[in-house]
PDB file of C-alpha atoms in Angstrom:
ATOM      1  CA  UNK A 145     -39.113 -60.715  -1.802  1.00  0.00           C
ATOM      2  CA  UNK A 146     -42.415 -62.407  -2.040  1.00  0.00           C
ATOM      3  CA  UNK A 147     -43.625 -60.017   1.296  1.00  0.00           C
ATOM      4  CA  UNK A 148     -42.381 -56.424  -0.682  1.00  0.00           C
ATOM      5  CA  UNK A 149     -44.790 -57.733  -4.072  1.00  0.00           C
ATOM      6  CA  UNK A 150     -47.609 -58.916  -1.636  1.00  0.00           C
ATOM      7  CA  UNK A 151     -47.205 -55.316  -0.023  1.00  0.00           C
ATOM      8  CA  UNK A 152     -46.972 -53.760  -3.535  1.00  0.00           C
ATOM      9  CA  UNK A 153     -50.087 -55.608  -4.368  1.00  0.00           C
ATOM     10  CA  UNK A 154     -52.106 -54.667  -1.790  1.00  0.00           C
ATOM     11  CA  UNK A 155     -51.048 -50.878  -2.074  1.00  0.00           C
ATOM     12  CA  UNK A 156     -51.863 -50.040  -6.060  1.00  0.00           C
ATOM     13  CA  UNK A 157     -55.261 -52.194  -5.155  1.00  0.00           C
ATOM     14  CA  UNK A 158     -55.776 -49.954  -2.161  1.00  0.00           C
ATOM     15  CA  UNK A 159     -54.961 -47.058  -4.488  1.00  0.00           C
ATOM     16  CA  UNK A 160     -57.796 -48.293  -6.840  1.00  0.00           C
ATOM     17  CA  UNK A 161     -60.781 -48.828  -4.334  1.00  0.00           C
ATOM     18  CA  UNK A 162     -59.750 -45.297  -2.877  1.00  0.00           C
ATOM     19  CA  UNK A 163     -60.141 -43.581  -6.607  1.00  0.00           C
ATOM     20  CA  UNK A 164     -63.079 -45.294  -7.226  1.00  0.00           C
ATOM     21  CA  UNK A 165     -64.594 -44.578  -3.818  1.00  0.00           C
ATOM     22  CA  UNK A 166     -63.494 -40.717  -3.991  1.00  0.00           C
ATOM     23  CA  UNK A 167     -64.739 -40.312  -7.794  1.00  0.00           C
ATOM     24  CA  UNK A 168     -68.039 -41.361  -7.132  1.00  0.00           C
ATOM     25  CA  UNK A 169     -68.760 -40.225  -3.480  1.00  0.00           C
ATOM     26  CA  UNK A 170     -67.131 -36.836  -4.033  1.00  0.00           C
ATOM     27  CA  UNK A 171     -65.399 -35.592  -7.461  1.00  0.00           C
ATOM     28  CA  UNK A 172     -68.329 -36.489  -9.424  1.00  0.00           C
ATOM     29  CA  UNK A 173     -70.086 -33.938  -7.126  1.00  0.00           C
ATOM     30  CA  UNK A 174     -68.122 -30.750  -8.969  1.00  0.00           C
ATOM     31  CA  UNK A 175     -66.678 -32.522 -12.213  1.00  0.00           C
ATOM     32  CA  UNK A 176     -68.226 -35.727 -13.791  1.00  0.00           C
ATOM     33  CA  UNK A 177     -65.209 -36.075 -16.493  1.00  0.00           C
ATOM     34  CA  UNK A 178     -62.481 -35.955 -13.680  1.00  0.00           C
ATOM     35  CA  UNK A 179     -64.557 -38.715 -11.750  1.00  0.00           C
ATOM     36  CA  UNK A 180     -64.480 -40.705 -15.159  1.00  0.00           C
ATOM     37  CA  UNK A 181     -60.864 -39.818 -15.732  1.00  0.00           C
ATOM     38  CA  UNK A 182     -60.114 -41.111 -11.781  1.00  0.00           C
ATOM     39  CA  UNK A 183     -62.157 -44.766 -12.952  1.00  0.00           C
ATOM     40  CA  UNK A 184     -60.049 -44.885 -16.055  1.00  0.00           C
ATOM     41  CA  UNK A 185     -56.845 -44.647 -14.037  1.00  0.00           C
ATOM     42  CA  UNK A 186     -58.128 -47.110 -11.476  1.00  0.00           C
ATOM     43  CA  UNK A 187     -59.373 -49.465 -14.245  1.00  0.00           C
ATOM     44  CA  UNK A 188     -55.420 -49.317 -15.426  1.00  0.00           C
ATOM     45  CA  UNK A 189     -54.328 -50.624 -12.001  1.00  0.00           C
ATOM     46  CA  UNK A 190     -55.027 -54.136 -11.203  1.00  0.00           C
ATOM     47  CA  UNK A 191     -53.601 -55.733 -14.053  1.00  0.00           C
ATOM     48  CA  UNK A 192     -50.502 -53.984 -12.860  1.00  0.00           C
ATOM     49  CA  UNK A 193     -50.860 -55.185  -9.290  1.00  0.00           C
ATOM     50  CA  UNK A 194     -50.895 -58.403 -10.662  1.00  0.00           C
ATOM     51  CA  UNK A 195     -47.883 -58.199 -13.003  1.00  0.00           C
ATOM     52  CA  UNK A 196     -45.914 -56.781 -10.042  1.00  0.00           C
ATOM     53  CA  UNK A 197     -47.307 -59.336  -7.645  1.00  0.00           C
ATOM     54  CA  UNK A 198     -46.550 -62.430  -9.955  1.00  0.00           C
ATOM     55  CA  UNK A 199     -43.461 -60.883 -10.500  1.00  0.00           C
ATOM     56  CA  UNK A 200     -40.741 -64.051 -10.697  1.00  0.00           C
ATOM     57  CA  UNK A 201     -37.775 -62.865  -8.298  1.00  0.00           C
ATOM     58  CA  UNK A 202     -34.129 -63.746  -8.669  1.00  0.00           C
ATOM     59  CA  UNK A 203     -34.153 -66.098  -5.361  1.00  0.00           C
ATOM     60  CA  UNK A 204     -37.567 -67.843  -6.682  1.00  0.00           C
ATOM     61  CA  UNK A 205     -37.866 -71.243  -8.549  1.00  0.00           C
ATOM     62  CA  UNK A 206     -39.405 -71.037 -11.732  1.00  0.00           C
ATOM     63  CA  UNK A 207     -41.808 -73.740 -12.777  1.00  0.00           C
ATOM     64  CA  UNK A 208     -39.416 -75.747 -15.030  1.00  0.00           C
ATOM     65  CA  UNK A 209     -36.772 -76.678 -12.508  1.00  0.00           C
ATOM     66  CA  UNK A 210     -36.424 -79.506 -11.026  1.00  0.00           C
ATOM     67  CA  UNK A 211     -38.149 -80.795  -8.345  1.00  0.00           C
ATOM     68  CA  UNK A 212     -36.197 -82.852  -6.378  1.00  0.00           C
ATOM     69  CA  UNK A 213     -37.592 -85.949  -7.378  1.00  0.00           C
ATOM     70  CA  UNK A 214     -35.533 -88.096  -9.783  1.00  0.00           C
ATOM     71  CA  UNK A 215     -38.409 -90.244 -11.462  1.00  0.00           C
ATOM     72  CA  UNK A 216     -41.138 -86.798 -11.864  1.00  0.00           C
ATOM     73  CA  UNK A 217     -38.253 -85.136 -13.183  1.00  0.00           C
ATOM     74  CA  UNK A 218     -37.554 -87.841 -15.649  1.00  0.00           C
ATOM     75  CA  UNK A 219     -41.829 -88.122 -16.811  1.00  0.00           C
ATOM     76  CA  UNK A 220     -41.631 -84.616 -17.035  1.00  0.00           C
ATOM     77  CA  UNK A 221     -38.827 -84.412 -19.456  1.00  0.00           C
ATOM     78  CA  UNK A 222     -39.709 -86.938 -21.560  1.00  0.00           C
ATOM     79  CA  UNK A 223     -43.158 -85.029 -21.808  1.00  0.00           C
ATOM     80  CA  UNK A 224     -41.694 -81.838 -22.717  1.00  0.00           C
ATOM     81  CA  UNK A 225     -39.006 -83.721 -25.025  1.00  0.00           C
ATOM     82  CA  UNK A 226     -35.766 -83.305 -23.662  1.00  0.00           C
ATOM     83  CA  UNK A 227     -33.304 -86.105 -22.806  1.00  0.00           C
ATOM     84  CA  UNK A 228     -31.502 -86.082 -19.858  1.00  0.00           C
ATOM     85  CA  UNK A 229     -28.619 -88.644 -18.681  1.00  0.00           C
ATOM     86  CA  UNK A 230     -30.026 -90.736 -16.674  1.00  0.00           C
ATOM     87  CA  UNK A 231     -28.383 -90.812 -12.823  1.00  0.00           C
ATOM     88  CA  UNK A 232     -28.488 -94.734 -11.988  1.00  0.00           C
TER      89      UNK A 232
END
């Protein structure tokens, strides 16, 4: 999963250097509000690449599981106020 969002990632950003680079090098040559139009589009893209790139997946741990260690797992619920049994 996590190599299909890096590949995602690196395609819409690829996307948005190439309608940059073709707005301003040539479409700006015959039509300066298409070249703006092209930016606008591009300007719309990264924060998509990075919503699809942080993307959490169904096999991927989230950041409130547990770790694996009994006594970080215990100081980190009793930070975020939950009680667990403890396992002794």
């Amino acid at each position: 999963m996590y190599a299909r969002r890096r590949h995602s990632y690196f395609v819409m950003m690829g996307i948005c250097i190439a309608l940059f680079v073709l707005a301003w090098g040539v479409v700006r040559l015959w039509s300066v509000p298409a070249a703006v139009g092209m930016c606008v589009v591009a300007m719309v893209i990264p924060p998509l690449a990075a919503m699809v790139a942080n993307r959490r997946g169904p096999d991927d741990r989230w950041w409130d599981d547990p770790s694996g260690d009994p006594k970080s797992d215990e100081w980190w619920d009793e930070l975020d106020g939950k009680k667990r049994p403890h396992s002794r």
